[in-house]
XYZ file of C-alpha atoms in Angstrom:
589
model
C 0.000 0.000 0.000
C 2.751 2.350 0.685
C 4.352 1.769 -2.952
C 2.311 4.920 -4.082
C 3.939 7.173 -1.187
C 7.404 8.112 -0.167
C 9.059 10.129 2.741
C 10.126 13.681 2.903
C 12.656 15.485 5.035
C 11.176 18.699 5.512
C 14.375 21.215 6.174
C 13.087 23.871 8.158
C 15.750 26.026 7.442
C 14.324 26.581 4.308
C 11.435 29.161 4.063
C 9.869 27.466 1.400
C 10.201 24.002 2.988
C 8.695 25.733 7.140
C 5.716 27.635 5.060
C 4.598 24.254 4.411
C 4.606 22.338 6.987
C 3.354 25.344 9.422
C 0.409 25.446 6.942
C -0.097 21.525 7.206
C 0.161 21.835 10.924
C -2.003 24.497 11.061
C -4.841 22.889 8.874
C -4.523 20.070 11.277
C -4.712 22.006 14.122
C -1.200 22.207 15.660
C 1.660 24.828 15.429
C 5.132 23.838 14.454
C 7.281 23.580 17.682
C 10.889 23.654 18.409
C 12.349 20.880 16.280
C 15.734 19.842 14.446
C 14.014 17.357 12.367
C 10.391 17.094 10.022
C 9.704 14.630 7.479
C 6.111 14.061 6.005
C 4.398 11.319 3.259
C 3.425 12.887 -0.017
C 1.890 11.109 -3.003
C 4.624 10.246 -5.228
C 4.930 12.921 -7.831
C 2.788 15.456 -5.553
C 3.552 18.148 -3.167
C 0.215 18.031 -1.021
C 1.877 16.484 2.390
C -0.858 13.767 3.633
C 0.924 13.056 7.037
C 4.159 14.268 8.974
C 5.732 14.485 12.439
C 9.049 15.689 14.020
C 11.317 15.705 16.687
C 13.731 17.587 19.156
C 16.764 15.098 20.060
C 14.310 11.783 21.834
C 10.978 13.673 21.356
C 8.671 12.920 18.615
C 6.342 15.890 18.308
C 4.049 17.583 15.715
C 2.607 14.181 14.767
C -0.710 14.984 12.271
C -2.406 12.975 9.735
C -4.914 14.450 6.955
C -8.200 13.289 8.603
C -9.060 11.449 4.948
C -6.017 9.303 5.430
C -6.147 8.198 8.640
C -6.854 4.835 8.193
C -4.057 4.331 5.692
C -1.304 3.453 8.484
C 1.183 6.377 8.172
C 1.574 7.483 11.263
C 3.176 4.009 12.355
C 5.319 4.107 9.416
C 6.414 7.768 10.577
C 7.192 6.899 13.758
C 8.876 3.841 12.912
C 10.946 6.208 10.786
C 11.526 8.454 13.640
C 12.191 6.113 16.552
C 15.359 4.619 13.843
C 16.218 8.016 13.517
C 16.612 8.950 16.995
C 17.894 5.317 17.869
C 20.880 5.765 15.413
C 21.777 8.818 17.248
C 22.415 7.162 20.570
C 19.400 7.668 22.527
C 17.991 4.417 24.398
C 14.291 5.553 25.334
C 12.099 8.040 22.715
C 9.550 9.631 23.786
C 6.499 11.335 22.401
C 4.318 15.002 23.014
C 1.205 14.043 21.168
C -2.422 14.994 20.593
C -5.149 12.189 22.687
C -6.332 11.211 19.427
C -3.014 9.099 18.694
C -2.616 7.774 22.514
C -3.627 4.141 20.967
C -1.374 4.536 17.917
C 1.680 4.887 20.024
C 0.388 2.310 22.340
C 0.437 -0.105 19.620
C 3.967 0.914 18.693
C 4.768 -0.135 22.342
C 5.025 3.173 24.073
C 3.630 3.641 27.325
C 1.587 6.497 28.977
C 3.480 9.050 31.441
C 0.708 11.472 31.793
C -1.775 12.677 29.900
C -4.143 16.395 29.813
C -7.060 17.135 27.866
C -5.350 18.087 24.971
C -2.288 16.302 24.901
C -0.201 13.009 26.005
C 3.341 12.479 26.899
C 4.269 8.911 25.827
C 7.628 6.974 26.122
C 8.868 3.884 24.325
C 11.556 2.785 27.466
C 12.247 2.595 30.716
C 14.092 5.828 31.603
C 10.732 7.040 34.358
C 11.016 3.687 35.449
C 14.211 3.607 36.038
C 14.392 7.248 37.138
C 11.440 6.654 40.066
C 13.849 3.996 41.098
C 16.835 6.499 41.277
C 14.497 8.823 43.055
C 13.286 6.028 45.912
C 17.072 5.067 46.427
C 17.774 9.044 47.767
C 14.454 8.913 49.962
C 14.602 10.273 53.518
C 11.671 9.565 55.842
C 10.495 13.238 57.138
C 8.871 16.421 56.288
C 10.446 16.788 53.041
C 10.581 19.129 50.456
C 12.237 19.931 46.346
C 13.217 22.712 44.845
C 14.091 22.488 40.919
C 16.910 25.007 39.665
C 18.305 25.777 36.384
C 20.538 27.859 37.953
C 21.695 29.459 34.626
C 24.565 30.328 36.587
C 24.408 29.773 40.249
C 23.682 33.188 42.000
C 23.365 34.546 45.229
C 19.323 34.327 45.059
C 19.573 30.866 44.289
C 21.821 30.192 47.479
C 19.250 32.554 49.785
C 16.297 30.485 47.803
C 17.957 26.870 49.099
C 18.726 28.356 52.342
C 15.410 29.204 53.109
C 13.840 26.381 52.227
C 15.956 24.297 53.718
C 14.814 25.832 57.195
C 11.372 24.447 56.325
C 11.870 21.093 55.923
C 13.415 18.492 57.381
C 15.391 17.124 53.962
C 15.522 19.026 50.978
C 15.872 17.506 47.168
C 17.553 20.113 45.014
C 16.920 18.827 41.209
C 18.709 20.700 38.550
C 17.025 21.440 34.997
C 19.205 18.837 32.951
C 18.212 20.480 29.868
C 21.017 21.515 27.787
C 19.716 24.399 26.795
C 21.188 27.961 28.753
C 24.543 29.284 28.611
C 26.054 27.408 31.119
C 25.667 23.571 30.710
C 24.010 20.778 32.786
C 27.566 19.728 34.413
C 28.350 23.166 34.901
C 25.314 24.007 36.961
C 24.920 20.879 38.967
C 28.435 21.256 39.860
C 27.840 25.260 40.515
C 25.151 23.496 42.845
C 27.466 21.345 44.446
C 30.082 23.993 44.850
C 27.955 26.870 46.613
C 25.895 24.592 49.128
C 28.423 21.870 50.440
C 27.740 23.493 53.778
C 24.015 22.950 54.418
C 23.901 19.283 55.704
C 20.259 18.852 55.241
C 19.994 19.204 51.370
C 20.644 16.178 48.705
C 21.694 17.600 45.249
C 20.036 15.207 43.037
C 20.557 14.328 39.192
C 18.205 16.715 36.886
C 15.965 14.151 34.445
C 13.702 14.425 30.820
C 11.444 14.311 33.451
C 10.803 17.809 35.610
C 11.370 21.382 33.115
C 12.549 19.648 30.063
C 12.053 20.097 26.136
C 9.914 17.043 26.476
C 7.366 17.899 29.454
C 7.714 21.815 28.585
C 9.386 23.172 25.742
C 8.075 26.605 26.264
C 10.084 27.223 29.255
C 13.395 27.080 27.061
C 12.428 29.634 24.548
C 10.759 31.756 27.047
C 7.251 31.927 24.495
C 3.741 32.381 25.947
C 1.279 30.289 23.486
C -1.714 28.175 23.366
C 0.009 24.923 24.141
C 1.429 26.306 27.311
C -1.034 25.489 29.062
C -1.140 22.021 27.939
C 2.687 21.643 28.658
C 2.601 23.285 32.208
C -0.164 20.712 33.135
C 2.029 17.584 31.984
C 5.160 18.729 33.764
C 3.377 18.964 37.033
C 1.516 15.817 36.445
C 4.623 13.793 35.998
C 5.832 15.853 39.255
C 3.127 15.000 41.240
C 2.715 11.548 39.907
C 6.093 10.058 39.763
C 8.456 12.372 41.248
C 6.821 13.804 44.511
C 5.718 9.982 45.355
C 9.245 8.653 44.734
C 11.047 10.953 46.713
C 8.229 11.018 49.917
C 8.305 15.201 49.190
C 4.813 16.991 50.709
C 6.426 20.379 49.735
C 7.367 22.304 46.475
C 9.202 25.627 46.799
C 9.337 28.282 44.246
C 10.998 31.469 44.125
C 8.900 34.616 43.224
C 8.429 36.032 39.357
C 7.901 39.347 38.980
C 9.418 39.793 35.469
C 9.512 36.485 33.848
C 5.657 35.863 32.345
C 6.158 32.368 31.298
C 7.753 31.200 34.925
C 4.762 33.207 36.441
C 2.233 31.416 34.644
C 3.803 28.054 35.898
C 4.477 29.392 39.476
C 0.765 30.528 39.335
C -0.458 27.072 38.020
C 1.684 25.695 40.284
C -0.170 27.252 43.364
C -3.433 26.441 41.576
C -2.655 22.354 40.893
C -0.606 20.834 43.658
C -2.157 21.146 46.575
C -4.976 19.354 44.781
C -2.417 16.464 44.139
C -1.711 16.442 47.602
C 1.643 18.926 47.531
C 2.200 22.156 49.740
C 3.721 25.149 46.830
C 5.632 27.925 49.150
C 6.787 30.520 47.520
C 9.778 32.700 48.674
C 10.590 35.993 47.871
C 13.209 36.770 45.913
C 16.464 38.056 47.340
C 16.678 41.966 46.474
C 19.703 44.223 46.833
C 19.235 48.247 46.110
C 15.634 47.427 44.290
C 16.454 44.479 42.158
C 16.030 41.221 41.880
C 19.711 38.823 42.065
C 18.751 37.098 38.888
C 20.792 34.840 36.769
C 19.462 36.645 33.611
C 20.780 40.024 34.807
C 23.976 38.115 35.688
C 23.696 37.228 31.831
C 23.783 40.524 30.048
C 26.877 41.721 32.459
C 28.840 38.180 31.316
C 27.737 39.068 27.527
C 28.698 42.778 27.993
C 31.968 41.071 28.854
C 31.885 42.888 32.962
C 32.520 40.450 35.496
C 32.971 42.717 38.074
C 29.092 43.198 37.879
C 28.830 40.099 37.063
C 30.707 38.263 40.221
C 28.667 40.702 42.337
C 25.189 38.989 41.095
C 26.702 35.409 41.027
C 27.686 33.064 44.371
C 30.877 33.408 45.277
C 31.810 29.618 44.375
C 30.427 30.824 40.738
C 33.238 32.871 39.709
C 35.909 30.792 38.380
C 32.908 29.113 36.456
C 31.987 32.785 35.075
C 36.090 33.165 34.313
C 36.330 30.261 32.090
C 33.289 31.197 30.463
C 34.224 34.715 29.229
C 37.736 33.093 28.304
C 35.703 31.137 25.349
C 33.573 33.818 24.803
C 36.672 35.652 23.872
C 37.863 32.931 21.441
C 34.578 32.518 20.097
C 34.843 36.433 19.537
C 38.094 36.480 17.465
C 36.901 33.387 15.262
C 33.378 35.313 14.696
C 35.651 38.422 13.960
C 35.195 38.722 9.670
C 36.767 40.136 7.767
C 40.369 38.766 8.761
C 43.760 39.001 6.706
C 44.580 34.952 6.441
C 43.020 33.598 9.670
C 39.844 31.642 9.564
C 36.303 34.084 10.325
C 32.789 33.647 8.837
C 34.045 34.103 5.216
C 36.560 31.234 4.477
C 39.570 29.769 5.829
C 42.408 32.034 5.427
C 45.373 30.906 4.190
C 44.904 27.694 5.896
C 44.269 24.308 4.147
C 43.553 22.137 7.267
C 41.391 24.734 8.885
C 37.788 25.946 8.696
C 35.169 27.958 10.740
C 33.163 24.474 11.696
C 36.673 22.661 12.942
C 37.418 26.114 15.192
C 34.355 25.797 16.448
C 34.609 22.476 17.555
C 37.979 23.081 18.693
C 37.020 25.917 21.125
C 33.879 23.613 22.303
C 36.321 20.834 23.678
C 38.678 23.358 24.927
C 35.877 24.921 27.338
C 35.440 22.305 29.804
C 39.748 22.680 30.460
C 39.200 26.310 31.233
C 36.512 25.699 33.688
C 39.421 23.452 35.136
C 42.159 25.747 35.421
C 39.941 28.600 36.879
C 39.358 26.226 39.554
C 42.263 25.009 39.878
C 43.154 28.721 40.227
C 40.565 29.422 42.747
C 42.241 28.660 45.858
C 44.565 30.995 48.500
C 47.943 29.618 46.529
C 49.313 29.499 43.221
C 48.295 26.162 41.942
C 51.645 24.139 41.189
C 52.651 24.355 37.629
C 52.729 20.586 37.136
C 48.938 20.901 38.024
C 48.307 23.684 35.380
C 50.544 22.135 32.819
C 48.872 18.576 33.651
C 45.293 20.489 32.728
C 46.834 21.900 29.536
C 48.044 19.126 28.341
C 44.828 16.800 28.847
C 43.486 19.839 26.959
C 45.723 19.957 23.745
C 45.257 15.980 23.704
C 41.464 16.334 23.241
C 41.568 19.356 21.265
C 44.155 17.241 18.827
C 41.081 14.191 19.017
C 38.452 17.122 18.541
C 40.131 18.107 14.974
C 42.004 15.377 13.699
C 45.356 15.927 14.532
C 45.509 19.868 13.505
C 46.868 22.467 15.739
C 43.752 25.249 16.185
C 44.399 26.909 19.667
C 47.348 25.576 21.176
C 48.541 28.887 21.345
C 46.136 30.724 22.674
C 45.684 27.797 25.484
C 49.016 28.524 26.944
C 48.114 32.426 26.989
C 44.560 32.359 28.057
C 45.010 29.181 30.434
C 47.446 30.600 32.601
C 45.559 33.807 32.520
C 42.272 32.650 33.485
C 43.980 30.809 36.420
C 45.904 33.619 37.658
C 42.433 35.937 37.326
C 40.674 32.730 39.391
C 43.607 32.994 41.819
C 43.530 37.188 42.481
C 39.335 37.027 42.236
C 39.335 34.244 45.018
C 42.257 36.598 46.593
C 40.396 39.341 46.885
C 37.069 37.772 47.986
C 38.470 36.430 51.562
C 40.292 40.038 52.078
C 37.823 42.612 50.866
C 34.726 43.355 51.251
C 32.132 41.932 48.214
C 30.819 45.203 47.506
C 34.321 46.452 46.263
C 35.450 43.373 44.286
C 37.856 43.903 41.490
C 41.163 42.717 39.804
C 43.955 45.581 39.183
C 45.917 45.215 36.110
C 49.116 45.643 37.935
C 48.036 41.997 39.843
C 47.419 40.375 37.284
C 50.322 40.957 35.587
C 52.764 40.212 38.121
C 50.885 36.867 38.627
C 50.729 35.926 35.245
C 54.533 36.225 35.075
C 54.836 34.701 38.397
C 53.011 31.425 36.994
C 54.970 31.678 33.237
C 57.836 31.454 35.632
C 57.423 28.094 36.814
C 56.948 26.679 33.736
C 60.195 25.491 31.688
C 61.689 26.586 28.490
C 59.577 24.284 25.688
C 61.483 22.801 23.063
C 60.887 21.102 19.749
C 57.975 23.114 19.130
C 57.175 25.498 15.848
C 57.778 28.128 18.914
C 60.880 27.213 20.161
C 62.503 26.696 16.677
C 61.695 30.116 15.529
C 62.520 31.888 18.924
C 66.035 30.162 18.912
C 66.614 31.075 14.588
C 65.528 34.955 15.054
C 66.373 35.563 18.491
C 62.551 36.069 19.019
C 61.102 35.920 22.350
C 58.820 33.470 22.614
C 55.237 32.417 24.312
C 56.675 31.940 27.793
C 58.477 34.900 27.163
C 55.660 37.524 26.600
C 54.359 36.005 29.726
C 57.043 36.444 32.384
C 57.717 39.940 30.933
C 53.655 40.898 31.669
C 52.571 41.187 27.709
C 53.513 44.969 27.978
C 52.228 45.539 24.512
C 49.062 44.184 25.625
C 48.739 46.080 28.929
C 50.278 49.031 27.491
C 49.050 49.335 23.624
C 46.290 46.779 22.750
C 44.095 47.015 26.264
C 44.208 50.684 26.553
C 43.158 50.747 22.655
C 40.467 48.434 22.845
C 39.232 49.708 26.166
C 38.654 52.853 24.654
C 36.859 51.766 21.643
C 35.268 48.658 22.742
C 31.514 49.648 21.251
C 32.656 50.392 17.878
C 31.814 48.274 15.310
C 34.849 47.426 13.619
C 37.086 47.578 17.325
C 37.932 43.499 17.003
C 39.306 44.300 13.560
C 40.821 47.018 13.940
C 42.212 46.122 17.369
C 43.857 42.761 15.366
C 45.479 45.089 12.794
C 47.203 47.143 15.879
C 48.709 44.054 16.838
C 49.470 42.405 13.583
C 51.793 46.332 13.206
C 53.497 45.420 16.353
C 53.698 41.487 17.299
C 57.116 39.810 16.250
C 54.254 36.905 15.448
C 56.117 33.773 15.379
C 53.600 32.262 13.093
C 54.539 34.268 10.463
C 58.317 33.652 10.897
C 57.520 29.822 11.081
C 55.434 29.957 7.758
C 57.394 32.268 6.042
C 60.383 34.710 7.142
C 61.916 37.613 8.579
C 61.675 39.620 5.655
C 57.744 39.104 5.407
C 57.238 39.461 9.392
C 58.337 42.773 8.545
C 56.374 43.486 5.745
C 53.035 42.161 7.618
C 54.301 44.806 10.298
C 53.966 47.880 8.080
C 51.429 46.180 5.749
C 49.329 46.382 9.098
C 50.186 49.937 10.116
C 49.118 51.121 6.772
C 45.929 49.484 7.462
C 45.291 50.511 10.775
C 45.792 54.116 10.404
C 44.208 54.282 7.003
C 41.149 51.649 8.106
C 38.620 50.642 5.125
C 36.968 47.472 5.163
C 37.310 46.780 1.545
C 41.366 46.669 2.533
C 41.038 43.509 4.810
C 39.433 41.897 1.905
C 42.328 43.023 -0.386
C 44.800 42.026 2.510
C 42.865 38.740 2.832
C 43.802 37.856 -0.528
C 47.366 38.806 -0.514
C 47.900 36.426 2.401
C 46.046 33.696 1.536
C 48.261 33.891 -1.641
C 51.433 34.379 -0.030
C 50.347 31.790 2.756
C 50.386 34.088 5.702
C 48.795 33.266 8.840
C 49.152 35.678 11.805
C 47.883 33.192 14.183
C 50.040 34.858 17.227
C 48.215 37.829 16.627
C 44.608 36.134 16.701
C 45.844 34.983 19.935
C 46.593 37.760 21.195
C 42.863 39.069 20.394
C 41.398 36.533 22.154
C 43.704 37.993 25.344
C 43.203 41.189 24.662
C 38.989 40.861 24.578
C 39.260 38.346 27.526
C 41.711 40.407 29.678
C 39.318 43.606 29.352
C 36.009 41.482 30.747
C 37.914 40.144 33.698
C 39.150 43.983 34.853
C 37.936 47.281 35.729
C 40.610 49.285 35.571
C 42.400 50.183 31.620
């Protein structure tokens, strides 16, 4: 019967290809959700779509079927599509948001009901609330108990007054954190965050976050922060499940709940909340958010500083065991900000790869990805009342070039810049944790003079490298190298390319321009390596030209010259990616 019908991915990055199936949706009575995959049944050689569904990583969603061809067995042959899909990509349990009408349909298919509202069903074709529940009842304490669930997008100072006062309520308290990966900071991040900021209250259990409580499955809406008619519909199904299967599993009689006043979406659902659960059996008390000078500690406030590149402002807002987890982030940030930097003479940006063969934007990306996680190491590792040992911080970099070198197949992206910024991030962890048990938090900051006499302090300890591209041009030209730069301070940096950049930080072409101001004055051992002393030079005064006499069209025209002559100032782009991250992590220029 199906020899008449065939499959189609639906792309909906293509207009075309999302005006279609919204309209199909639409006719059938649903709106497209968030999704990363659509594929519908058309009659071979026609372009009227008869049936279609879609998912988000294990959740099938947007299942509808013309109500003509109902009977004509395509939704099981979708969803036996779908389930391979989602299979092949390594997930062990799939699960389904659906309308009522198909609960039988998926039953049939073997998936089983999780909970259910008027308008929709959550279905799952596992064991993963089974073997969740069980998780749940092996963490049980017998008492008044209570949960509070935290996204904790990062960890601030109103979540830690939030936990505290709860916990004075209660005789146990269950902290879950949203597992969705879907905020700036990730999953591990947070739950560690959680871990980190309330070791010291013995009456809390920090628990592992599930599909199961806030997630794209139970309630997408809460992730894209979008008010709409199936909000409703996905509020009730996340407290079912909570009330349900959670609450009973962990013996909890209590939800807490901070207070919303500027968030609609987390209103709604603090308000439903209030509404449902004592109905189910479940005390909701809300706590009042933790206010300083008129405004809300908030994680999203904490946001816009990080992304403004201000930690001071930001470390204010955030717990104090936070920090080093704020440093590492605004250390990729800054990467990410040099590679998103376009035009650029020879390196790799948004347009193509420079005058590299073995590079492109997607590896970068990639590259900087794996090396995120190392950061977050070595600002801990730097957050502590000594120096960390260099062993330990070259022990962390090295674990970090070996997975970067996995991450890209062997080619060198940012080894580099993870000397530079790695011992940098720890000695701004170091001064930051410092400065937190000596002064008061009100007055927290990082001088530039500190952090340059640390960072030379820690380039100190570590010995002269040899062998490397580095080491081999340092010892031909008489250069000074990486290790170098560091023990002397970066004096160019502090004293030329921070002041500069400071300055001119909200113009639109700073990043560029600030890269052509070091390009005129690095002796950029990448160049030397590639090419020689004679075209160092030139790229010197090449760059000066540029700077003072800015056009965009002359990157372009610079682009070309050095992807024909093969240059790559890679030092340089380093020295960016310094340059941006030194100016987030300090007040003073």
């Amino acid at each position: 019967m199906y020899t008449n019908y065939e499959l189609r991915q639906m792309p909906l990055s293509v207009d075309s290809s999302r005006r279609v199936v919204e309209e199909f949706l639409h006719a059938n009575g649903l709106s497209l959700d968030d999704l990363d995959y659509y594929v519908g049944v058309f009659l071979k050689g026609s372009d009227e779509m008869l049936a279609g569904a879609g998912k988000k990583g294990d959740v099938i969603k947007c299942v509808a079927v013309e109500e003509s061809q109902r009977d004509e067995g395509f939704t099981n042959r979708i969803v036996s599509h779908l389930v391979n899909l989602i299979t092949s990509e390594g997930y062990t349990c799939v699960k389904v948001f659906t309308k009522p009408c198909y609960r039988e349909v998926f039953e049939s298919l073997a998936f089983s009901l999780l909970a259910d509202t008027p308008h929709a069903v959550l279905l799952e074709n596992g064991h993963g609330l089974a073997d969740y529940r069980k998780y749940l009842t092996s963490r049980r304490r017998e008492g008044r108990n209570g949960v509070i669930v935290i996204n904790g997008n990062p960890f601030t100072r109103g979540h830690r007054y939030l936990v505290e006062q709860a916990a004075r309520q209660v005789d146990y308290l269950y902290v879950i954190p949203v597992k969705e990966d879907a905020s700036m900071f990730s999953y591990e991040e947070r739950k560690d965050m959680m871990k980190d900021a309330l070791s010291d209250i013995t009456n809390i259990d920090i628990l592992e976050g599930s599909d199961y409580a806030i997630s794209a499955a139970t309630f997408p809406s809460y992730f894209i922060k979008k008010m709409s008619n199936v909000t409703e519909s996905q509020t009730m199904m996340d407290l079912k499940l909570f009330s349900q299967h959670i609450a009973p599993s962990l013996g909890v009689s209590v939800r807490f709940v901070g207070s919303e006043p500027t968030d609609k979406l987390t209103s709604y659902y603090n308000e439903r909340m209030r509404e449902l659960l004592p109905s189910m059996g479940i005390d909701v008390v809300e706590i009042e958010r933790l206010r300083e000078n008129g405004n809300i500690i908030s994680a999203s406030r904490l946001r816009r500083f990080l992304a403004d590149g201000n930690l001071s402002e930001a470390a204010h807002l955030a717990y104090s065991t936070t920090i080093p987890y704020l440093i590492a982030h605004l250390a990729t940030m800054a990467l990410q900000t040099e590679l998103d930097t376009t035009p650029k003479p020879g390196l790799v940006d948004r347009h193509d790869s420079g005058a590299h063969h073995d590079m492109d934007y997607s590896l970068m990306q990639r590259s900087i990805n794996t090396l995120h996680p190392y950061f977050v190491r070595l600002a801990l590792a730097g957050w502590q009342k000594e120096i960390p040992a260099h062993e330990v911080i070259q022990g962390i970099g090295v674990e970090c070039e070996e997975a970067m070198l996995r991450a890209t197949g062997g080619v060198n992206t940012h080894k580099g810049a993870l000397f530079s910024m790695g011992i940098t991030v720890v000695a701004a962890s170091h001064l930051w944790y410092e400065n937190l048990i000596t002064s008061q938090p009100h007055n927290l900051n990082i001088t530039i003079s500190e952090l340059r006499q640390t960072v030379s302090a820690i380039a100190r300890r570590f010995p002269k490298s040899s062998g490397t591209h580095g080491s081999i041009v340092t010892q031909k030209y008489n250069l000074k190298g990486a290790r170098d730069h560091a023990i002397d301070g970066y004096p160019l940096l502090f004293g030329e390319w921070l002041p500069y950049y400071a300055a001119n930080k909200n113009h639109d072409e700073v990043n560029i321009r600030t890269l052509l101001l070091i390009m005129s004055e690095l002796e950029d051992t990448n160049i030397y390596y590639r090419k020689d002393a004679k075209t160092a030079e030139d790229v010197k005064r090449q760059s000066r030209y540029a700077f003072d006499n800015y056009a965009l069209w002359r990157m372009e025209t610079m682009n070309d010259d050095f992807i024909h002559r093969n240059i790559s100032p890679g030092g340089a782009a380093d020295m960016l990616s310094l340059t941006i991250f030194v100016n987030s992590i300090i007040k003073e220029t």
